mmCIF file of C-alpha atoms and ligand atoms in Angstrom:
data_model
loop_
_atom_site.group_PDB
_atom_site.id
_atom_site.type_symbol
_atom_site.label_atom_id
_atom_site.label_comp_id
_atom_site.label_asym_id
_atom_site.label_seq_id
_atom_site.Cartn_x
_atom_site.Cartn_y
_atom_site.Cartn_z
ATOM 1 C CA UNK F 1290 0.000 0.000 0.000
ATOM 2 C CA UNK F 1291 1.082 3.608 -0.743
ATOM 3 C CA UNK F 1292 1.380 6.226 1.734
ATOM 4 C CA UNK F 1293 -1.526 9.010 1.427
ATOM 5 C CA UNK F 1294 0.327 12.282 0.552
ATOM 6 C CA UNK F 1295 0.025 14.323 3.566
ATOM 7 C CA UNK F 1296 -1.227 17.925 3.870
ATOM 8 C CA UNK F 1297 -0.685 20.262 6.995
ATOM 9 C CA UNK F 1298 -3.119 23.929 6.628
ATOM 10 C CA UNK F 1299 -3.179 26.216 10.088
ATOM 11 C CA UNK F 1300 -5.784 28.323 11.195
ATOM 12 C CA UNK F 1301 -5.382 31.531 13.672
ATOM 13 C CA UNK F 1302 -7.325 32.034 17.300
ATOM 14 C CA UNK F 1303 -7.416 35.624 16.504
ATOM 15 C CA UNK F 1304 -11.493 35.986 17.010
ATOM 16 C CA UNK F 1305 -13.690 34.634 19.159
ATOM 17 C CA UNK F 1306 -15.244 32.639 16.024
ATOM 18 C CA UNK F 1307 -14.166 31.638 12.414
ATOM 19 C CA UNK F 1308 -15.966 32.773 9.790
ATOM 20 C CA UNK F 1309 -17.811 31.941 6.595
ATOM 21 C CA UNK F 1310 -14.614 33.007 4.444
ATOM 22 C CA UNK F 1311 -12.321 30.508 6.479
ATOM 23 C CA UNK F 1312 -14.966 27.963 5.952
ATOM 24 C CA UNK F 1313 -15.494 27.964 2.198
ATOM 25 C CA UNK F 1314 -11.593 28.591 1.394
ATOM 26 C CA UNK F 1315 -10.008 26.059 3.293
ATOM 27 C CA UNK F 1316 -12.002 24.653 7.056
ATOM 28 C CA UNK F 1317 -14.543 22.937 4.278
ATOM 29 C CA UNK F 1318 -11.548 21.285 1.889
ATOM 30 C CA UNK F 1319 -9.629 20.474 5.135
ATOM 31 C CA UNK F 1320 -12.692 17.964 6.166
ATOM 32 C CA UNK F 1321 -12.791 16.602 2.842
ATOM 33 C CA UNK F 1322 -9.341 15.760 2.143
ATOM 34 C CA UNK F 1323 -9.695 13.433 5.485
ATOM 35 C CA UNK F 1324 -10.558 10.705 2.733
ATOM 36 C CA UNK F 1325 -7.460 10.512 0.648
ATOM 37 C CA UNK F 1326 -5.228 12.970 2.667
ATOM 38 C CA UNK F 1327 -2.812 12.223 5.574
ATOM 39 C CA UNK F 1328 -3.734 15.169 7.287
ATOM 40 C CA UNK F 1329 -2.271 18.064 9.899
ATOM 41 C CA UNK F 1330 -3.951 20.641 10.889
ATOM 42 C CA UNK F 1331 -3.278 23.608 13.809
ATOM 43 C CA UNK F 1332 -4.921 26.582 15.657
ATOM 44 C CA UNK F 1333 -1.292 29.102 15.485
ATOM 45 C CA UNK F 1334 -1.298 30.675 18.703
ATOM 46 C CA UNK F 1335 2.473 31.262 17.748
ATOM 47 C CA UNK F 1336 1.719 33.300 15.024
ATOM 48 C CA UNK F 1337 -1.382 35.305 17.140
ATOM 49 C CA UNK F 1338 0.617 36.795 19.401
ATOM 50 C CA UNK F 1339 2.466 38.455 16.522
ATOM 51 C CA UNK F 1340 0.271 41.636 17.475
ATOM 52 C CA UNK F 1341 -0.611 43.218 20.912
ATOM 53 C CA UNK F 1342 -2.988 40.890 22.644
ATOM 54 C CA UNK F 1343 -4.458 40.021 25.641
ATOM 55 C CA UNK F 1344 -3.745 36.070 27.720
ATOM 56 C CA UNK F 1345 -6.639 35.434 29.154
ATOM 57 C CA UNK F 1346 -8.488 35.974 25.326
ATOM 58 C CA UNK F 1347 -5.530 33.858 23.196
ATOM 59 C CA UNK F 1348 -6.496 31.239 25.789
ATOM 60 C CA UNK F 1349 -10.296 31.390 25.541
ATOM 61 C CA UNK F 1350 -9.601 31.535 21.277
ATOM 62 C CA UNK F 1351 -7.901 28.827 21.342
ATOM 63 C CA UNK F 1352 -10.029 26.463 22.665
ATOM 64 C CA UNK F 1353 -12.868 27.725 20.565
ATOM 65 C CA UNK F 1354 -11.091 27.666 17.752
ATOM 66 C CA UNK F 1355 -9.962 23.580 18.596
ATOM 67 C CA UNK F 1356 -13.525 23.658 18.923
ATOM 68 C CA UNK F 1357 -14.627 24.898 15.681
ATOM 69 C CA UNK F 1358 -11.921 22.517 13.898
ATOM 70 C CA UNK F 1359 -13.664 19.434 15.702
ATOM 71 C CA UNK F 1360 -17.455 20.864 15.007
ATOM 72 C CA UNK F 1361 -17.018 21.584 11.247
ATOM 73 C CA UNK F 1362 -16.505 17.499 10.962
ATOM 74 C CA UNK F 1363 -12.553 17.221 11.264
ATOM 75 C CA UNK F 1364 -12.060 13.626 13.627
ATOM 76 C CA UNK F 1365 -9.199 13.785 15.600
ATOM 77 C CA UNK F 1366 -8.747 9.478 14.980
ATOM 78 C CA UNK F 1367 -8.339 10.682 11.590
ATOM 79 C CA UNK F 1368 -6.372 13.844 11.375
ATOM 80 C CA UNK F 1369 -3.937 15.195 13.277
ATOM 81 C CA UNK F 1370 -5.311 18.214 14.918
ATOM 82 C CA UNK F 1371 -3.093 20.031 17.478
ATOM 83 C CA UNK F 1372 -2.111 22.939 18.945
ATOM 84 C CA UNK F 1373 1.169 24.728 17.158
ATOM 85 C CA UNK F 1374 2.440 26.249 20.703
ATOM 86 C CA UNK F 1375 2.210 22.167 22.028
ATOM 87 C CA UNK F 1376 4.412 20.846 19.354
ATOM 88 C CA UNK F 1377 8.034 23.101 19.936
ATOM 89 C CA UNK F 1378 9.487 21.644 16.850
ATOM 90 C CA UNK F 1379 7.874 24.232 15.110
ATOM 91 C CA UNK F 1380 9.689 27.082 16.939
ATOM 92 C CA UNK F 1381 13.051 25.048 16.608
ATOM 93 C CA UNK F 1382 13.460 24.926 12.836
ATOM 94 C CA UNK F 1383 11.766 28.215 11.984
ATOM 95 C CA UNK F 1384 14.808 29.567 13.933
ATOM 96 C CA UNK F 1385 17.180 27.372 11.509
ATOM 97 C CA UNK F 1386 14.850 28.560 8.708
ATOM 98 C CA UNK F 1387 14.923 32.473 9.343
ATOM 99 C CA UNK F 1388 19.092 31.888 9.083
ATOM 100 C CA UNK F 1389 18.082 30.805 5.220
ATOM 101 C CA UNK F 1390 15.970 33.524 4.619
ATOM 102 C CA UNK F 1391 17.634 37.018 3.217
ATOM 103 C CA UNK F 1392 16.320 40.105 5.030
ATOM 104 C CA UNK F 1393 14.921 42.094 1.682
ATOM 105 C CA UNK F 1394 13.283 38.539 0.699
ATOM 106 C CA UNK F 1395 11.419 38.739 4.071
ATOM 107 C CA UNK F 1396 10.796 41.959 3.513
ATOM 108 C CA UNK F 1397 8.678 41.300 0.621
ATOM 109 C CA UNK F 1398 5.976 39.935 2.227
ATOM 110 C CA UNK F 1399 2.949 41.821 1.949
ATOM 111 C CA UNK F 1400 1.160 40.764 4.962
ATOM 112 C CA UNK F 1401 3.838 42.182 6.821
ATOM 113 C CA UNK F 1402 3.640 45.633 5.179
ATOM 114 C CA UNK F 1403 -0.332 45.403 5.556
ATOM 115 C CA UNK F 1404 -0.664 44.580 9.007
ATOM 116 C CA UNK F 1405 1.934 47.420 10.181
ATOM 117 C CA UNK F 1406 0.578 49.962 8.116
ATOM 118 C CA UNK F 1407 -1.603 50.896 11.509
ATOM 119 C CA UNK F 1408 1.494 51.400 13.559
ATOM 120 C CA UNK F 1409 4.224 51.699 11.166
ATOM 121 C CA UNK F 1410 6.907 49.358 10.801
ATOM 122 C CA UNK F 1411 9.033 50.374 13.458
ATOM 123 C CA UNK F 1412 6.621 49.674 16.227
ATOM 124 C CA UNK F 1413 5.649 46.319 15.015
ATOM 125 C CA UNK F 1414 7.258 43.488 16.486
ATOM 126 C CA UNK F 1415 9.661 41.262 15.009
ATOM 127 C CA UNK F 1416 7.511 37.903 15.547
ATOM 128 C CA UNK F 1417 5.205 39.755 12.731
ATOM 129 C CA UNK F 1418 8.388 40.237 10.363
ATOM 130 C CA UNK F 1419 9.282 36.529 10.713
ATOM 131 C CA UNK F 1420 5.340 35.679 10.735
ATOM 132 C CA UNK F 1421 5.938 33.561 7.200
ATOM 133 C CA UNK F 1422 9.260 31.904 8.384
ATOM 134 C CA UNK F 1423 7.210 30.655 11.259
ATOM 135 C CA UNK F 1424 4.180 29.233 8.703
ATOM 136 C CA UNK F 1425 6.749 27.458 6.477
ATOM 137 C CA UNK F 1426 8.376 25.402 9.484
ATOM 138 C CA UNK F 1427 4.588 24.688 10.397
ATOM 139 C CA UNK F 1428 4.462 22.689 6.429
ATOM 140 C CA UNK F 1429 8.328 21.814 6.195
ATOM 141 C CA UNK F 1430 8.315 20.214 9.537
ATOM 142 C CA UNK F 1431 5.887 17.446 8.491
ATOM 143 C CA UNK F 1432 6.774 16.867 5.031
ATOM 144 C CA UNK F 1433 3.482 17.913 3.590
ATOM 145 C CA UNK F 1434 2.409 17.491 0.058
ATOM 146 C CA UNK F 1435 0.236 19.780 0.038
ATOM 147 C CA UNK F 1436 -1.603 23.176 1.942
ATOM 148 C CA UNK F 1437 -4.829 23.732 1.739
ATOM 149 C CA UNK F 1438 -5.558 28.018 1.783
ATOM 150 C CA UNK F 1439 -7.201 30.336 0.653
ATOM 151 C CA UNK F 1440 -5.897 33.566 -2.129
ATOM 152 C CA UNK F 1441 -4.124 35.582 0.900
ATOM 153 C CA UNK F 1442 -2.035 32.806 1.890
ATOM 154 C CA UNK F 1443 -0.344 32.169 -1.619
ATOM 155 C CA UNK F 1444 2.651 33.920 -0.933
ATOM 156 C CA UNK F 1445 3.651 32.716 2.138
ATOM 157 C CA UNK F 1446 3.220 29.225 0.176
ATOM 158 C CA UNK F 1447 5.371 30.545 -2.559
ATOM 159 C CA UNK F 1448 8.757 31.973 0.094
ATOM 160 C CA UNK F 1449 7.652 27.863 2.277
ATOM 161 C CA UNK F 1450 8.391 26.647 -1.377
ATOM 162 C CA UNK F 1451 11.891 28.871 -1.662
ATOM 163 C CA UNK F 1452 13.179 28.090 1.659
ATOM 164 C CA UNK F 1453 12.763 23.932 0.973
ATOM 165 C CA UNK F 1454 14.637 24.349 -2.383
ATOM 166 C CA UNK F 1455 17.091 26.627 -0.983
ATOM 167 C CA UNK F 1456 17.839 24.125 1.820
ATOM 168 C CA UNK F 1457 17.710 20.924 -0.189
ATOM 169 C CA UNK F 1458 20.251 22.632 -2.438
ATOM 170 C CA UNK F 1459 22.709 23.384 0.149
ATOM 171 C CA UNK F 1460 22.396 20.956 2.522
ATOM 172 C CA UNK F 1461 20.658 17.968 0.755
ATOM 173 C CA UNK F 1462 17.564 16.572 0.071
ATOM 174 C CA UNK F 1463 15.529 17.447 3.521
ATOM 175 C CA UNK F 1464 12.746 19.206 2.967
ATOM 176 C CA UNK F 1465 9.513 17.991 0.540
ATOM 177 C CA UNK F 1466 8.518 21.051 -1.451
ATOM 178 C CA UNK F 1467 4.879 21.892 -0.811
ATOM 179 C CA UNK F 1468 2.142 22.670 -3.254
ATOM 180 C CA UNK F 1469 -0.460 24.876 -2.285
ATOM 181 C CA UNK F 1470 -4.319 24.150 -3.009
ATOM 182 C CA UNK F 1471 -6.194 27.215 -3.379
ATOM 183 C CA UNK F 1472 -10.124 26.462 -4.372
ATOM 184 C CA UNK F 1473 -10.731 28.638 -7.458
ATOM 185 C CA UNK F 1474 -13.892 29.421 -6.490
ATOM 186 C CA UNK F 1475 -14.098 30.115 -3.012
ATOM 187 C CA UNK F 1476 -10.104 31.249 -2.606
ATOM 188 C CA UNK F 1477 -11.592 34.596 -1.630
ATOM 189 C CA UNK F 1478 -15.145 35.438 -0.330
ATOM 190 C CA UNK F 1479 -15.629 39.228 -0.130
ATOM 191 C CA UNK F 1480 -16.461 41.667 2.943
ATOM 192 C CA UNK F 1481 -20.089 41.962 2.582
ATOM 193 C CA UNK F 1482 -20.492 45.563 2.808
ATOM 194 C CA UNK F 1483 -16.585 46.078 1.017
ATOM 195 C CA UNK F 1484 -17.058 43.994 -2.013
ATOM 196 C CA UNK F 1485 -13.619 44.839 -3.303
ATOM 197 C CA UNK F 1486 -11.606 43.467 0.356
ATOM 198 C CA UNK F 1487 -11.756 40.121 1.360
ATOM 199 C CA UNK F 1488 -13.867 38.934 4.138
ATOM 200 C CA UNK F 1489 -11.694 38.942 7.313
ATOM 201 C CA UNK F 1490 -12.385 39.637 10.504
ATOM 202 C CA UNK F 1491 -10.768 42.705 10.902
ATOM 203 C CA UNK F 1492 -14.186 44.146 9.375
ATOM 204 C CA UNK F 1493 -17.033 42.677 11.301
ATOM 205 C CA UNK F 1494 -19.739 44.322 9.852
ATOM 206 C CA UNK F 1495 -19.109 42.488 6.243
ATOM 207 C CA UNK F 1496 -18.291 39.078 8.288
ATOM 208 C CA UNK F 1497 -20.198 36.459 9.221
ATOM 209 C CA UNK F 1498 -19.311 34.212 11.836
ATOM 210 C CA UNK F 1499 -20.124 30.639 12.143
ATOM 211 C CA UNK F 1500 -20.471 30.959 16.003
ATOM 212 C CA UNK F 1501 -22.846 34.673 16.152
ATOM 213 C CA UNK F 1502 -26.372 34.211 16.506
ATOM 214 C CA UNK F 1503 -28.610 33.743 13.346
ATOM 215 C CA UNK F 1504 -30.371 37.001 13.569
ATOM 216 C CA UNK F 1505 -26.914 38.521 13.630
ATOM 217 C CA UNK F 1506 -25.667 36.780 10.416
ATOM 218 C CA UNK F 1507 -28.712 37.268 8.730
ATOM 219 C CA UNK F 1508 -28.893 41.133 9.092
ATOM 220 C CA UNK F 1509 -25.281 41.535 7.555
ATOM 221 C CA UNK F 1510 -25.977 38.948 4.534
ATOM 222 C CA UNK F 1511 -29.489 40.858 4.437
ATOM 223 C CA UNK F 1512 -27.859 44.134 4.198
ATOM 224 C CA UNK F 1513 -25.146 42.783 2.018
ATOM 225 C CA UNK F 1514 -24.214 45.667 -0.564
ATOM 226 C CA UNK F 1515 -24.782 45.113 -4.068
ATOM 227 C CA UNK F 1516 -24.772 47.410 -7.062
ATOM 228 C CA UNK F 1517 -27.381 49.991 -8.877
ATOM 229 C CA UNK F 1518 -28.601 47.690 -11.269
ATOM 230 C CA UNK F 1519 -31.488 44.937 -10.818
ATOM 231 C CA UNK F 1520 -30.021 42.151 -12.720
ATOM 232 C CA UNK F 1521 -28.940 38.673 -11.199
ATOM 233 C CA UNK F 1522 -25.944 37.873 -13.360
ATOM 234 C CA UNK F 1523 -22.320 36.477 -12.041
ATOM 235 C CA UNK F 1524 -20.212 38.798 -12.928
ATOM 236 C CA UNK F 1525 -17.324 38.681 -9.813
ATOM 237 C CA UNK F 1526 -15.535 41.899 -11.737
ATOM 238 C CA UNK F 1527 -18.592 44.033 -12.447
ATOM 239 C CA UNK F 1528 -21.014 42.494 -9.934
ATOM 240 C CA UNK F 1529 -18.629 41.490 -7.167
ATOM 241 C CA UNK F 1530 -21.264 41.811 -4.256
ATOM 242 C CA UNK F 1531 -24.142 39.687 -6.208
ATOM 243 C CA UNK F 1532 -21.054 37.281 -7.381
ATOM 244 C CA UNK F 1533 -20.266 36.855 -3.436
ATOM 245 C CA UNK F 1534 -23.735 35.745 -2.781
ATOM 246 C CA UNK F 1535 -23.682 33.880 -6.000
ATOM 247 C CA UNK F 1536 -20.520 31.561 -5.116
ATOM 248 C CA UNK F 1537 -21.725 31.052 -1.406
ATOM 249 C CA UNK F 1538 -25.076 29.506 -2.664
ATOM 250 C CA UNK F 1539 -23.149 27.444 -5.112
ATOM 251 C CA UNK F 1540 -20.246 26.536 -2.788
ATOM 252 C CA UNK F 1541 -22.633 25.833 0.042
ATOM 253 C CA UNK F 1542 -25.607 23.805 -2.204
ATOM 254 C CA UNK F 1543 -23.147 22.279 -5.137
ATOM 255 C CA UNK F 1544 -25.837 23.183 -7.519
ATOM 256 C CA UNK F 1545 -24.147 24.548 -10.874
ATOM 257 C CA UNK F 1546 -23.962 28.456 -11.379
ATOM 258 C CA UNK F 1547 -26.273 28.548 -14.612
ATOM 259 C CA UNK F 1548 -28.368 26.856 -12.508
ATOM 260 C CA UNK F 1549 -28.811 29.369 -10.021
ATOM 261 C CA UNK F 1550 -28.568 32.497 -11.919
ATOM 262 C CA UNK F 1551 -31.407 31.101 -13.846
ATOM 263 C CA UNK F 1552 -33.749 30.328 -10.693
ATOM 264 C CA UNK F 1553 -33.798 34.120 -10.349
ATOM 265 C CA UNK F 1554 -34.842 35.070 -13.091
ATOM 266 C CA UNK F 1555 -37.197 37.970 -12.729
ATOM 267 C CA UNK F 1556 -36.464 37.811 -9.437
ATOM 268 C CA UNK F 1557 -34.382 40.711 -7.386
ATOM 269 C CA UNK F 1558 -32.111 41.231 -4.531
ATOM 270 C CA UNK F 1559 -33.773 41.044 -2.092
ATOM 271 C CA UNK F 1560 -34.363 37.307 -2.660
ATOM 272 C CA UNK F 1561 -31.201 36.720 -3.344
ATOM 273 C CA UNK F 1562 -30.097 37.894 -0.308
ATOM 274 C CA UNK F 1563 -32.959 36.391 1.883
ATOM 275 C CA UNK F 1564 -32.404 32.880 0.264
ATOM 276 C CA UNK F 1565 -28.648 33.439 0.430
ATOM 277 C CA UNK F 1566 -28.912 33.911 4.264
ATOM 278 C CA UNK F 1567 -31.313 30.554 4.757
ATOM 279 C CA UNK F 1568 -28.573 28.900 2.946
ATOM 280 C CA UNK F 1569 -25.900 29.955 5.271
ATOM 281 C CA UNK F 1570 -27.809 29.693 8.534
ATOM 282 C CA UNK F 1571 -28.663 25.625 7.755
ATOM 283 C CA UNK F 1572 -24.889 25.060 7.516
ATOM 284 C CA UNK F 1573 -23.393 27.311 10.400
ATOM 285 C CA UNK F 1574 -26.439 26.597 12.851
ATOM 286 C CA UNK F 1575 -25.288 22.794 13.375
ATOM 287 C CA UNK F 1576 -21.260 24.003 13.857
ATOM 288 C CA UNK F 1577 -22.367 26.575 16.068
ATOM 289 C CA UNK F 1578 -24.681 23.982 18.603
ATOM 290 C CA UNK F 1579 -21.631 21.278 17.947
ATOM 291 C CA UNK F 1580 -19.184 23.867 19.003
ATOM 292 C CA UNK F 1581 -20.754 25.350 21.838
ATOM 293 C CA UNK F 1582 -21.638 20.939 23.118
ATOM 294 C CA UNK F 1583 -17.933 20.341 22.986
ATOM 295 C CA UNK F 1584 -16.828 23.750 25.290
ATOM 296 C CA UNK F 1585 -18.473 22.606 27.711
ATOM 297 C CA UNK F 1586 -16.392 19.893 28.481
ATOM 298 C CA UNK F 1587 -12.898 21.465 28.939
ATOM 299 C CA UNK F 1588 -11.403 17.919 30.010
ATOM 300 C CA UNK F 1589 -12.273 16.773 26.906
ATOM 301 C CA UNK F 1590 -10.362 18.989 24.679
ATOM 302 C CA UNK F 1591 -7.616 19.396 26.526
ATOM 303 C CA UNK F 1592 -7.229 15.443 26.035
ATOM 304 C CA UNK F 1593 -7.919 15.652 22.111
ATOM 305 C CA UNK F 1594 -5.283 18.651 22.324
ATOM 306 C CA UNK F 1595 -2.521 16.067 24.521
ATOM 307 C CA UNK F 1596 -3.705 13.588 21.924
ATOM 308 C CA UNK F 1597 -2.941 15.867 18.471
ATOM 309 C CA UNK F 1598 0.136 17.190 20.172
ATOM 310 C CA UNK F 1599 1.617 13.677 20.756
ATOM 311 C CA UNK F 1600 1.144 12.568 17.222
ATOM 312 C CA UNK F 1601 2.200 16.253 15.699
ATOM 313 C CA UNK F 1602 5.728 15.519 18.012
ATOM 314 C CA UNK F 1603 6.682 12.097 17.015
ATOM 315 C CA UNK F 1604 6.556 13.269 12.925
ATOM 316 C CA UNK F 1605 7.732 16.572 14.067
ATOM 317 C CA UNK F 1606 10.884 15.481 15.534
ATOM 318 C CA UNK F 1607 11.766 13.110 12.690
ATOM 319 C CA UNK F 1608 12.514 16.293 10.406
ATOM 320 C CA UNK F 1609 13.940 18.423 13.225
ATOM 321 C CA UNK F 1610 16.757 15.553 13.833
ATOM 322 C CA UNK F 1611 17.623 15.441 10.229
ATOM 323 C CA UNK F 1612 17.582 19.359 10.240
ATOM 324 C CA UNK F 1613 20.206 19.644 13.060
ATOM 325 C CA UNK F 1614 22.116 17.139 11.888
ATOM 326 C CA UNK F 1615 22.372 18.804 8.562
ATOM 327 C CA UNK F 1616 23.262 22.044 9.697
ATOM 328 C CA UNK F 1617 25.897 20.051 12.106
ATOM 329 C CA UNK F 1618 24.441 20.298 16.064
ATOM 330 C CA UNK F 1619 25.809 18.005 18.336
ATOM 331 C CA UNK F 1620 22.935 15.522 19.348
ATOM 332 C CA UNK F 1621 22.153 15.492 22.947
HETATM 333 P P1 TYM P 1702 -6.017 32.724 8.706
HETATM 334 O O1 TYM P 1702 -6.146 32.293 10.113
HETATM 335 O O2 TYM P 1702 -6.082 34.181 8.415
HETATM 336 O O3 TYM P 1702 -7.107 32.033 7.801
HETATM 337 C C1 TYM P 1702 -7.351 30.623 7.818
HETATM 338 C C2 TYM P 1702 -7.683 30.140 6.421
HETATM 339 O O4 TYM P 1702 -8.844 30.811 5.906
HETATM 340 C C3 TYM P 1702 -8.553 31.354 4.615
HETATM 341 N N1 TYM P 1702 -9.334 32.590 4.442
HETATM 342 C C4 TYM P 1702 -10.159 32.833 3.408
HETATM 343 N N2 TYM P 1702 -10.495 32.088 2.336
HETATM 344 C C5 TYM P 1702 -11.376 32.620 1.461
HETATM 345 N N3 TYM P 1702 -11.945 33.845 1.613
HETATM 346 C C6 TYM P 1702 -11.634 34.628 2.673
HETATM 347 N N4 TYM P 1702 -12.208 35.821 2.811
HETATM 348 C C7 TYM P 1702 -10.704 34.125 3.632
HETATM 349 N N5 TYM P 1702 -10.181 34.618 4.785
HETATM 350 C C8 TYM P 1702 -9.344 33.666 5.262
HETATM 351 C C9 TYM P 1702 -7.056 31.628 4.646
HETATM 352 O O5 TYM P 1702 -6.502 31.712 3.347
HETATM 353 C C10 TYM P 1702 -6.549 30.424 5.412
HETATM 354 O O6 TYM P 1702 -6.376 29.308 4.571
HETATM 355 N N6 TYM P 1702 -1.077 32.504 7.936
HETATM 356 C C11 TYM P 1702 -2.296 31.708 8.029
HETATM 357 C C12 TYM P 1702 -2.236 30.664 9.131
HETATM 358 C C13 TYM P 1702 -1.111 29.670 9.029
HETATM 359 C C14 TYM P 1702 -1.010 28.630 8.075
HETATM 360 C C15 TYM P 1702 0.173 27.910 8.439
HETATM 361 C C16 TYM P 1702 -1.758 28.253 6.962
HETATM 362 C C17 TYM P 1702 -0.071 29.554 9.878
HETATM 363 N N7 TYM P 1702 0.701 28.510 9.523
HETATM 364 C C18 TYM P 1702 0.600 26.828 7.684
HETATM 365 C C19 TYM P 1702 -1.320 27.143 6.218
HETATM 366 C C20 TYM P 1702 -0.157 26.448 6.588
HETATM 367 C C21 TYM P 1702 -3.437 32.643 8.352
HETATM 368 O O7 TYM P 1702 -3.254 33.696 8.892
HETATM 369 O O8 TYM P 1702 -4.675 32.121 8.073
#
């Protein structure tokens, strides 16, 4: 029998609740490579406390997020599913990794130069500078195949990709070089009320949540802004708000997009939007009553945490060994 090629995909604890954007571009594929995948996957505290935050929230997130991971149908028998800050290996080699990455090629990154435009560089910490050197020891360190992520994410894929190459080259082959797996269609939903920005949850007004109330979500898709015209078309360019709606029905039904776009039909907006919301609330309503059923038994996850962690160290440290051997530590 063949191995299954392995995938590893990481998710923050930055919210109190993922949303519909990290659902469609990568939570939903993550579940469904379970069948032919050996699969990773991690809440990155590591990489949360990159900006100012507060302990007693990162801990609170991170359990939710576990949570969330468990609810939306990933099995821990299965998959690994861990906690990055539980699993040091991670920490070790991005240290050996950021002494193979040039300073102007880290300085590239655009995440980096988004997320300090608020404070300007100079205040923001170094952990957010080294942010992507950090995400490709989270892939290098298990040999994965492949990353499931969303549009955002492809660059960090694209320096994970350098740095293997780069190290195979000088020190030998080490490192498998990952491919990422960006869903064409949902790779990026869009802010509801900011059609041309991605969903994220720095906006919460254009962002729905799998774990707010219905009512909540169902205002915001509701009041979802659209364009002047009246016509139900897909058009993500021209029509990016009505597209957004569009691609949710069809990534959340897996009815064709002719298919849809003809059901409306003389039809407007508004039921669009209505029907768009009833779609959305039957598939977050069950991950939000799942979710909320498993934090309330704390034991319980902290086990399935121990569990994930154990299994995360014992590939982990495999590629960690080689790693320090290559760059010639002494073994304890
Ligand atoms: P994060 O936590 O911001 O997002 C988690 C996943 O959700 C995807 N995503 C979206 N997809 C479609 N439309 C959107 N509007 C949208 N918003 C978010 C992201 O692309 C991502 O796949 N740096 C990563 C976390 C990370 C990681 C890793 C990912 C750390 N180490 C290793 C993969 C492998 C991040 O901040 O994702």
């Amino acid at each position: 029998m063949t191995a299954r090629p392995r995938v590893l995909s990481g998710i923050q604890p930055t919210a109190d609740s993922f949303h519909i954007g990290n659902y469609l571009g990568a939570l939903r594929e993550w579940v469904r490579m379970q069948e032919t995948h050996d699969c990773f996957y991690c809440v990155v505290d590591q990489h949360a406390i990159t900006t100012e935050h507060d302990p007693g929230v990162l801990r609170e997130r991170t359990f939710t997020s576990f949570a969330q991971l468990l609810a939306v149908g990933l099995d821990p028998e299965r998959s690994t599913i861990f906690v990055q800050s539980q699993v040091p290996e991670h920490s070790q080699l991005a240290w050996v990794l950021e002494c193979q990455t040039g300073f102007g090629e880290a300085s590239r990154m655009t995440q980096f130069k988004d997320k300090s435009v608020k404070g300007g560089a100079e205040r923001s910490s170094v952990g957010l500078f080294t942010y992507p050197i950090l995400q490709a020891a989270d892939i290098l360190i298990y040999q994965a195949n492949a990353v499931p992520v969303g549009e955002d994410q492809r660059q960090h894929l694209e320096l994970t990709r350098d740095l293997a190459q780069r190290f195979n080259g000088t020190f030998g082959q080490t490192f498998t070089v990952p491919e990422p797996m960006i869903i064409k269609e949902t790779a990026k939903v869009v802010d509801l009320q900011e059609p041309s920005a991605k969903m994220s949850k720095s906006a919460p007004g254009g962002c729905v949540f799998l774990l707010d109330d219905d009512s909540v979500s169902r205002k915001k898709i509701k009041s979802a802004v659209t364009d002047s015209e009246r016509e139900i078309r897909f058009d993500p360019v021209g029509k990016a708000g009505v597209a957004n709606l569009l691609t949710m029905q069809q990534a959340l039904t897996g009815r064709g997009m002719a298919d849809i776009v003809a059901s409306y039909e003389g039809r407007g907006y508004g039921d669009l939007k209505s029907e768009t919301a009833d779609i959305v609330m039957d598939v977050i309503a069950p991950i939000r009553a799942r979710t909320r059923e498993l934090l309330a038994d704390r034991a319980e996850l902290l086990r399935l945490m121990a569990l994930g962690a154990d299994r995360a160290r014992a590939t982990a440290s495999i590629t960690l060994r080689d790693v320090y051997e290559k760059v010639g530590f002494i073994p304890v």
